[in-house]
Amino acid sequence: MKRVIALLLFCSITTVSFADNDWSDKLQIHGFASQAFVYTTDNNFYGKSDSGSVAFTELGINGSFQLSPRLRLAGQVLSRHAGAFDHGSPRIDYALIDTNLISTSKGRVGVYLGRIKNPIGLYNETRDVAHTRQGILNAQTIYFDKVRELVMSSDGIHLYGEYFLPNGSLLIQTGMGYPLPNKNVEYAYMGKDWAGNISGDELGIFGRLIYEHDGGRWIYSLTGTRMTLDFNHGVKDAIPFPAGAGLSSGDIDIDYTVLSAQYNGEKWQFTTEVAFEHTSYNDIGAAFDSSGFDSLGYYGQLDYKFTPQWQAFIRYEEFQLNIDDWNGKKAAKKNIATSQFLADFGIQQTPSPAYANYAKIWAIGGHWDIQNDLKFRAEYQIAEGLATLSPRENDLNLGDKYWNMFAISLSYRF
Amino acid sequence: MNKYCLLIFCLLLAPISHAQVLIVNPDNIDTDLSLNTVRSIFAMRTHQWSDGSPIHVFVLEDNDNLHSDFCKEILKVFPYQLRRLWDKQIFSGTGVAPTTVKSIEEMRERVANTKGAIGYIRKEQLTDTIKQIGMPL
């Protein structure tokens, strides 16, 4: 990242001297601030939510500077407080140079270089900006906050093209970059914080194809990523069984593809997205499935606008960790056998239940735009299963199968 | 009888005659734009006029009636769709938002005085400081 920043600085120094004096036209500053209150009947989501949590705060500020007609710099700093996931330390969310290579009335082609938001699904790029979300939370069965850092942004280069057709637009983006996984990703993919670390030392690839028909009345999108995470074991992790877990260094391959469709009417809006994920663990150890498995997440959401300011929605979402083991029954049996096996060695481990392998959620909610830049939201979710929860905030072996969530938020943007 | 003829004539014309018009800076050379070009200009995706000079887009606030009418009747999209496109661009670093003006007077003044400017106004609010351009029907 240091190299990217150095490059950005170099470009800004060398090019600003050619620019006009009219900075105000070339510089745009925007930002957002959002605070939510989350209460869950059982289990934890963003802090100790079973007794009510305000540990969900998002602050961001960004700037875009047009250096020349073909060259633009953009960057955003983000501070996020989100339960056990994030404690508010500011981070560079994106910092890029946008070079426009071709621009005509028929379309444009360009390159982003730097830290780039990954185009996954319809909402990933702006998932931290409350105003752009579909509710207080995006559908967690696709936009898992527990692995947010895995898909959020990456350091690399993307090529983009936009083609303006007679009654629609085709948007293409493809690129590669180093993912930025952190401890949250380790918890989500490896169950706990190991002595070793997960790192993103291998280039991931990203792609997006969107067709917007009739000015965006209908939007169809195919997005995806393929990435490999490296796990470097710590000394403690390598202690052989039964005294330790006997892990070795290896990697995790992840393929993630999202299909999306959306209808945008004056009163009604309908959105559906389906995500296919293939995960395989290589050389890490017997506890991690090297043959790989396929997961499926999807949702359908119907929004109704009573007025442009008042809006309500209903959504059903579901996630299945292993499509060959719907509702996790086989996994539960295996976990009971594993616990019995471990008990022979004097290791007590509560078997993880079947419902840790899926999530089925009904969500209803609404918002009121108090002003153009100020939004109040309220939402209620009825959930079965634990797959959207993180082991960083819950002991998933002991989690409650049925749980509900109530949340409100107030969000400002400029 | 003539009055009735005139009334019928006006009624026939009414469905294809918009109350809102596109306006540009008087120096602009592009005078006829297709619907999709105007849409991509207001979506902040088309950044240059045909001569390569930068486009500067002016809009009224999201909840302004004229903005809403312009979106629905000229662009044939809803204001929330444009807002979502702009937000997606400004909060992901992939683009910028148009300049928001507070009033029709400011719209007229900024378009008249900004090179490469485009905006909109109600037909009866036209003055000779700005130029009306071809309307996509």
XYZ file of C-alpha atoms in Angstrom:
551
model
C 0.000 0.000 0.000
C 2.891 2.356 0.729
C 3.948 2.064 -2.887
C 0.435 2.965 -4.029
C 0.362 6.054 -1.799
C 3.786 7.111 -3.046
C 2.573 6.748 -6.612
C -0.571 8.768 -5.878
C 1.500 11.534 -4.311
C 3.927 11.532 -7.216
C 1.101 11.836 -9.737
C -0.579 14.628 -7.803
C 2.646 16.626 -7.537
C 3.576 16.235 -11.192
C 0.135 16.907 -12.608
C -1.296 19.621 -10.390
C 1.114 22.116 -11.886
C -0.699 21.763 -15.234
C -4.114 22.188 -13.750
C -6.166 25.373 -13.707
C -6.526 27.477 -10.620
C -10.189 26.660 -10.334
C -9.843 24.040 -7.585
C -13.421 24.216 -6.402
C -14.714 22.725 -9.658
C -12.186 19.917 -9.577
C -12.393 18.922 -5.929
C -15.356 17.142 -4.375
C -15.547 16.202 -0.707
C -18.244 13.884 0.620
C -18.770 11.945 3.795
C -21.145 10.020 6.010
C -21.902 9.282 9.638
C -24.247 6.641 10.961
C -25.189 5.301 14.381
C -27.296 2.213 15.009
C -28.825 0.515 18.020
C -29.082 -3.283 17.766
C -31.033 -5.554 20.102
C -31.134 -9.333 19.675
C -33.336 -11.692 21.704
C -30.455 -14.210 21.766
C -26.943 -14.418 20.287
C -24.759 -11.395 19.558
C -24.542 -9.231 16.471
C -22.373 -6.091 16.725
C -21.474 -6.226 20.384
C -23.444 -7.567 23.343
C -26.652 -7.049 21.438
C -28.701 -9.435 23.605
C -28.786 -6.626 26.114
C -28.892 -3.859 23.451
C -25.789 -2.550 21.691
C -24.797 0.782 20.217
C -21.504 -0.664 18.960
C -22.301 0.022 15.314
C -20.952 3.390 14.230
C -19.693 4.309 10.780
C -17.797 7.472 9.806
C -16.206 8.223 6.480
C -14.859 11.097 4.456
C -13.721 11.042 0.861
C -12.281 13.325 -1.762
C -12.086 13.275 -5.521
C -9.752 15.562 -7.412
C -9.826 15.959 -11.183
C -6.205 16.504 -12.115
C -6.876 16.757 -15.831
C -9.767 15.760 -18.109
C -8.354 12.246 -18.204
C -6.881 11.826 -14.733
C -8.654 11.811 -11.376
C -7.535 10.954 -7.846
C -9.957 9.600 -5.245
C -9.612 8.372 -1.684
C -11.724 7.602 1.357
C -10.849 7.221 5.022
C -13.182 5.088 7.089
C -13.608 4.644 10.814
C -15.935 1.890 11.852
C -16.990 0.593 15.212
C -18.742 -2.737 14.814
C -18.977 -4.957 17.881
C -15.945 -7.229 18.231
C -15.091 -6.818 14.534
C -13.842 -3.290 14.474
C -12.956 -0.708 17.105
C -12.921 2.457 15.067
C -9.289 2.881 14.058
C -9.264 4.850 10.789
C -8.294 3.010 7.622
C -7.825 3.812 3.972
C -10.931 2.374 2.381
C -9.867 3.207 -1.157
C -7.166 5.371 -2.736
C -6.962 5.262 -6.484
C -5.961 6.936 -9.713
C -8.701 6.834 -12.329
C -7.235 7.172 -15.819
C -9.728 7.686 -18.579
C -8.360 6.221 -21.825
C -11.329 6.659 -24.157
C -14.426 8.798 -23.691
C -17.036 9.290 -26.415
C -20.808 9.595 -26.556
C -20.896 5.815 -27.137
C -18.980 4.897 -24.008
C -15.733 5.078 -22.128
C -12.788 2.920 -21.123
C -10.401 3.482 -18.260
C -8.169 2.085 -15.563
C -8.277 2.267 -11.758
C -4.944 1.848 -10.021
C -4.471 1.663 -6.254
C -6.744 0.434 -3.497
C -10.002 -0.345 -5.254
C -13.430 -1.328 -3.924
C -14.276 -4.795 -5.182
C -17.305 -4.962 -7.452
C -19.245 -7.846 -5.887
C -23.025 -7.969 -6.119
C -24.975 -4.732 -6.407
C -23.966 -3.348 -3.001
C -20.457 -4.412 -1.923
C -18.630 -1.287 -3.066
C -20.672 1.009 -0.821
C -21.587 -1.483 1.907
C -20.326 0.811 4.700
C -22.427 3.778 3.616
C -25.782 3.484 5.355
C -27.655 5.616 2.796
C -26.770 3.194 0.008
C -27.799 0.017 1.826
C -31.077 -1.823 1.445
C -31.807 -1.609 5.158
C -29.828 -1.096 8.354
C -27.915 -4.156 7.175
C -27.446 -5.508 3.699
C -28.619 -9.112 3.304
C -26.087 -10.938 5.467
C -26.461 -14.176 3.516
C -24.550 -12.478 0.668
C -22.863 -9.461 2.248
C -21.519 -11.198 5.368
C -20.170 -8.563 7.713
C -18.154 -11.256 9.467
C -15.922 -11.526 6.363
C -16.321 -7.933 5.189
C -12.566 -7.301 4.984
C -12.083 -10.221 2.623
C -14.176 -8.719 -0.149
C -14.206 -5.009 0.695
C -11.243 -3.653 -1.262
C -7.980 -4.865 -2.726
C -4.701 -3.312 -3.833
C -4.282 -3.662 -7.569
C -5.472 -2.589 -10.995
C -8.890 -2.754 -12.672
C -9.848 -2.053 -16.285
C -13.366 -0.724 -16.847
C -15.546 -0.145 -19.862
C -18.977 1.420 -20.224
C -20.939 1.088 -23.460
C -24.024 3.197 -24.015
C -26.495 1.246 -26.157
C -29.695 2.696 -27.684
C -31.804 1.782 -24.643
C -29.380 0.639 -21.998
C -25.831 0.557 -20.747
C -23.334 -2.261 -20.474
C -20.728 -1.934 -17.724
C -17.688 -4.177 -17.625
C -14.933 -4.216 -15.030
C -12.134 -6.689 -14.562
C -8.943 -6.633 -12.583
C -6.615 -8.140 -10.093
C -5.420 -7.202 -6.661
C -4.138 -8.338 -3.312
C -6.995 -8.962 -0.851
C -6.815 -7.423 2.631
C -7.952 -10.139 5.060
C -7.757 -9.603 8.829
C -8.614 -11.466 12.048
C -12.353 -11.367 11.251
C -11.670 -13.448 8.157
C -9.595 -15.902 10.218
C -12.477 -16.318 12.683
C -14.971 -16.835 9.877
C -12.951 -19.291 7.806
C -10.911 -21.018 10.547
C -13.212 -20.761 13.565
C -10.920 -18.850 15.927
C -7.875 -16.644 16.310
C -4.919 -18.959 15.756
C -1.351 -18.110 16.737
C -0.587 -17.820 13.021
C -2.118 -15.425 10.516
C -4.104 -15.313 7.316
C -2.588 -13.029 4.696
C -3.452 -11.922 1.189
C -0.095 -12.393 -0.537
C -1.553 -13.863 -3.690
C -3.288 -11.886 -6.425
C -7.029 -12.323 -6.566
C -9.056 -11.704 -9.713
C -12.288 -9.723 -9.927
C -14.900 -9.287 -12.619
C -18.213 -7.585 -13.191
C -20.724 -7.457 -16.015
C -23.816 -5.271 -15.584
C -26.562 -4.528 -18.067
C -28.863 -1.648 -17.164
C -31.957 -1.593 -19.338
C -34.046 1.518 -19.966
C -32.079 3.919 -17.777
C -31.759 1.329 -15.008
C -35.437 0.284 -14.832
C -34.056 -3.263 -15.009
C -30.557 -4.111 -13.809
C -28.884 -7.487 -14.371
C -25.457 -8.234 -13.009
C -22.862 -10.989 -12.844
C -19.940 -10.398 -10.500
C -17.292 -12.616 -9.048
C -13.914 -13.085 -7.491
C -11.392 -15.853 -7.153
C -8.792 -15.495 -4.443
C -6.321 -17.505 -2.424
C -5.544 -16.699 1.194
C -2.301 -17.899 2.787
C -2.369 -19.326 6.276
C 1.006 -19.152 8.017
C 0.866 -21.279 11.150
C 2.255 -20.157 14.474
C 4.467 -22.333 16.680
C 1.559 -23.214 18.987
C -0.694 -24.192 16.055
C 1.790 -26.841 14.930
C 1.885 -28.783 18.218
C 0.731 -32.260 17.208
C -2.566 -33.765 18.285
C -3.738 -34.401 21.007
C -1.686 -31.723 22.781
C -2.362 -29.192 19.980
C -4.233 -28.801 16.687
C -1.318 -29.978 14.519
C -1.830 -27.313 11.843
C 0.651 -26.552 9.115
C 0.881 -23.638 6.708
C -1.338 -23.848 3.668
C -3.919 -21.884 1.786
C -7.641 -21.369 1.351
C -9.080 -21.068 -2.160
C -12.296 -19.079 -2.464
C -14.483 -18.625 -5.547
C -17.382 -16.244 -5.090
C -19.939 -15.502 -7.808
C -23.044 -13.342 -7.439
C -25.964 -13.095 -9.871
C -28.251 -10.106 -9.340
C -31.443 -8.722 -10.830
C -33.374 -5.623 -9.866
C -36.538 -3.829 -10.993
C -36.813 -0.132 -10.182
C -40.323 1.277 -10.443
C -41.807 4.484 -9.098
C -43.468 2.784 -6.129
C -42.149 -0.773 -6.255
C -38.629 -2.062 -6.277
C -37.662 -5.705 -6.373
C -34.163 -7.068 -5.860
C -32.853 -10.587 -5.879
C -29.290 -11.836 -5.626
C -27.829 -15.331 -5.512
C -24.271 -16.100 -4.410
C -22.332 -19.287 -5.086
C -19.208 -19.875 -3.072
C -16.662 -22.656 -3.375
C -14.168 -23.010 -0.539
C -11.291 -25.440 -0.205
C -8.513 -25.690 2.348
C -5.133 -26.948 1.170
C -2.451 -28.501 3.422
C -3.658 -26.770 6.598
C -4.573 -29.891 8.529
C -7.122 -32.650 8.996
C -9.609 -30.322 10.701
C -10.070 -28.333 7.461
C -11.805 -29.906 4.507
C -9.359 -30.185 1.623
C -11.928 -31.604 -0.812
C -13.812 -28.321 -0.772
C -17.504 -27.555 -0.460
C -20.087 -25.343 -2.122
C -22.186 -22.773 -0.285
C -25.282 -20.953 -1.468
C -26.750 -17.647 -0.316
C -29.734 -15.811 -1.762
C -32.398 -13.252 -0.977
C -35.413 -11.567 -2.453
C -36.436 -8.094 -1.302
C -39.552 -6.109 -2.126
C -39.553 -2.378 -1.412
C -42.546 -0.080 -1.532
C -42.308 3.704 -1.554
C -45.371 5.275 0.042
C -43.841 8.645 -0.804
C -40.281 9.444 -1.920
C -39.511 9.978 1.811
C -41.312 7.008 3.369
C -40.433 3.489 2.349
C -40.920 -0.047 3.648
C -39.461 -3.416 2.675
C -39.794 -7.128 3.278
C -36.961 -9.579 2.596
C -36.365 -13.288 2.839
C -32.799 -14.499 2.873
C -31.150 -17.872 3.260
C -27.642 -19.267 3.422
C -26.563 -22.903 3.294
C -22.911 -23.572 4.119
C -22.807 -26.865 2.217
C -25.327 -27.507 -0.539
C -24.596 -31.258 -0.279
C -25.604 -31.125 3.372
C -28.761 -28.969 3.391
C -29.525 -27.738 6.937
C -26.235 -29.206 8.203
C -27.520 -32.609 9.392
C -24.483 -34.586 8.216
C -22.117 -31.997 9.711
C -23.906 -32.242 13.083
C -23.523 -36.046 13.146
C -19.858 -35.705 12.249
C -19.357 -33.106 14.987
C -20.902 -35.424 17.612
C -18.530 -38.215 16.499
C -15.585 -35.788 16.649
C -16.527 -34.681 20.169
C -16.717 -38.320 21.315
C -13.341 -39.010 19.705
C -11.806 -35.974 21.442
C -13.364 -37.026 24.771
C -11.246 -40.203 24.620
C -8.213 -37.933 24.762
C -9.668 -35.916 27.620
C -10.590 -32.940 25.381
C -14.067 -31.551 26.058
C -15.680 -29.915 23.014
C -19.394 -29.223 22.629
C -20.417 -30.512 19.178
C -21.420 -27.733 16.784
C -25.159 -28.078 16.007
C -26.742 -28.528 12.576
C -28.192 -25.006 12.713
C -24.703 -23.466 12.788
C -24.512 -24.399 9.101
C -27.383 -22.329 7.773
C -29.377 -19.139 8.263
C -32.973 -18.365 7.280
C -34.073 -14.826 7.934
C -37.239 -12.812 7.404
C -36.651 -9.096 7.644
C -39.132 -6.220 7.583
C -38.217 -2.600 7.902
C -38.647 0.909 6.717
C -37.047 4.281 6.492
C -37.984 7.915 6.694
C -35.860 10.511 4.935
C -36.119 13.338 7.445
C -34.138 15.460 4.984
C -32.309 14.639 1.765
C -29.192 13.934 3.781
C -30.687 12.480 6.978
C -32.272 9.038 7.142
C -33.956 7.209 10.008
C -34.440 3.456 9.754
C -36.089 0.729 11.788
C -35.944 -2.979 11.136
C -37.030 -6.317 12.599
C -35.518 -9.685 11.687
C -36.736 -13.168 12.556
C -33.860 -15.619 12.215
C -33.245 -19.334 12.374
C -29.660 -20.612 12.324
C -26.276 -19.113 13.135
C -24.444 -18.969 9.796
C -24.513 -15.168 9.608
C -22.970 -14.839 13.086
C -19.257 -14.778 13.804
C -17.401 -16.982 16.306
C -15.662 -13.733 17.249
C -18.883 -12.581 18.928
C -20.563 -15.900 19.775
C -19.771 -19.417 20.905
C -21.478 -20.981 17.914
C -21.561 -24.417 19.580
C -23.854 -22.957 22.223
C -25.799 -20.384 20.151
C -29.599 -20.211 20.153
C -31.253 -21.661 17.059
C -34.080 -19.123 16.897
C -33.322 -15.465 17.462
C -34.775 -12.108 16.511
C -33.217 -8.740 15.964
C -34.566 -5.222 16.307
C -32.489 -2.315 15.091
C -32.816 1.416 14.487
C -30.331 3.772 12.887
C -29.826 7.434 12.100
C -27.580 8.214 9.154
C -26.226 11.415 7.702
C -24.449 11.955 4.394
C -23.071 14.945 2.552
C -64.931 27.872 -33.643
C -61.372 29.094 -34.017
C -60.980 29.029 -30.240
C -62.025 25.375 -30.137
C -59.646 24.502 -32.955
C -56.847 26.154 -31.041
C -57.803 24.310 -27.856
C -57.869 20.938 -29.627
C -54.562 21.760 -31.287
C -53.033 22.570 -27.894
C -54.424 19.394 -26.347
C -52.953 17.328 -29.187
C -49.601 18.938 -28.670
C -49.683 18.656 -24.883
C -48.552 15.026 -24.470
C -45.329 15.558 -26.409
C -44.493 19.016 -25.148
C -42.617 18.973 -21.856
C -42.809 21.746 -19.308
C -39.107 21.185 -18.547
C -36.292 21.922 -20.953
C -32.615 21.064 -21.089
C -30.346 24.077 -20.973
C -26.658 24.476 -21.728
C -24.044 27.182 -21.669
C -24.537 29.426 -24.775
C -21.076 28.479 -26.127
C -22.013 24.808 -26.320
C -21.826 23.262 -29.785
C -23.755 20.023 -29.052
C -27.375 20.936 -29.623
C -29.130 17.632 -30.175
C -28.667 14.745 -27.783
C -30.254 11.289 -27.678
C -32.186 10.148 -24.604
C -29.466 7.713 -23.596
C -26.746 10.348 -23.988
C -28.669 12.742 -21.740
C -29.222 9.898 -19.266
C -25.517 9.033 -19.207
C -24.581 12.720 -18.810
C -26.878 13.069 -15.763
C -25.681 9.679 -14.469
C -22.191 11.315 -14.527
C -20.879 8.655 -16.885
C -20.337 10.789 -19.976
C -17.789 13.428 -19.037
C -16.975 15.157 -22.319
C -18.815 16.993 -25.085
C -18.166 15.961 -28.692
C -15.226 18.421 -28.913
C -13.559 16.821 -25.869
C -14.316 19.668 -23.469
C -15.515 18.675 -19.984
C -19.236 18.542 -19.177
C -20.362 20.270 -15.996
C -23.722 19.001 -14.718
C -26.012 21.100 -12.488
C -29.052 19.708 -10.682
C -31.559 20.902 -8.079
C -32.002 19.143 -4.719
C -33.399 15.579 -4.806
C -36.750 16.594 -3.324
C -37.263 19.618 -5.598
C -40.400 19.277 -7.735
C -38.651 20.447 -10.887
C -35.857 17.889 -10.370
C -38.427 15.149 -9.900
C -40.415 16.218 -12.995
C -37.224 16.470 -15.055
C -36.121 12.960 -14.014
C -39.495 11.403 -14.709
C -40.524 13.238 -17.865
C -37.261 13.954 -19.648
C -34.855 11.238 -18.440
C -37.672 8.749 -17.746
C -36.012 7.574 -14.545
C -36.876 8.255 -10.884
C -34.863 10.646 -8.715
C -33.858 7.813 -6.347
C -32.199 5.954 -9.238
C -29.951 8.904 -10.047
C -29.171 9.416 -6.359
C -28.137 5.774 -6.049
C -25.847 5.998 -9.101
C -24.209 9.179 -7.786
C -23.805 7.740 -4.278
C -22.326 4.549 -5.625
C -19.788 6.579 -7.584
C -18.817 9.085 -4.892
C -18.569 6.542 -2.085
C -16.578 3.977 -4.082
C -14.218 6.493 -5.692
C -15.319 5.528 -9.191
C -16.900 8.857 -10.058
C -18.291 12.177 -8.923
C -21.679 13.762 -8.228
C -23.212 16.681 -10.155
C -23.164 20.159 -8.623
C -26.352 20.804 -6.650
C -27.836 24.288 -6.865
C -30.403 25.702 -4.431
C -32.713 27.587 -6.789
C -33.752 28.084 -10.382
C -32.038 31.495 -10.374
C -28.774 29.835 -9.339
C -29.261 27.117 -11.981
C -29.680 29.783 -14.682
C -26.714 31.782 -13.488
C -24.321 28.825 -13.083
C -25.212 27.320 -16.469
C -24.828 30.731 -18.140
C -21.411 31.318 -16.570
C -19.837 27.845 -16.546
C -18.124 26.530 -19.660
C -19.501 23.137 -20.684
C -22.488 23.443 -18.327
C -25.765 21.551 -18.657
C -28.865 21.796 -16.487
C -32.632 22.084 -16.757
C -35.338 24.609 -16.145
C -39.053 25.150 -16.771
C -39.828 26.421 -20.243
C -41.306 29.704 -19.035
C -38.132 30.413 -17.033
C -35.865 30.519 -20.104
C -33.784 33.645 -20.622
C -31.348 34.616 -23.364
C -28.341 34.002 -21.101
C -28.759 30.222 -21.539
C -29.428 27.995 -24.532
C -32.183 25.412 -24.832
C -31.107 22.223 -26.577
C -32.868 19.414 -28.440
C -35.182 17.344 -26.313
C -35.135 13.588 -26.433
C -38.725 12.472 -27.028
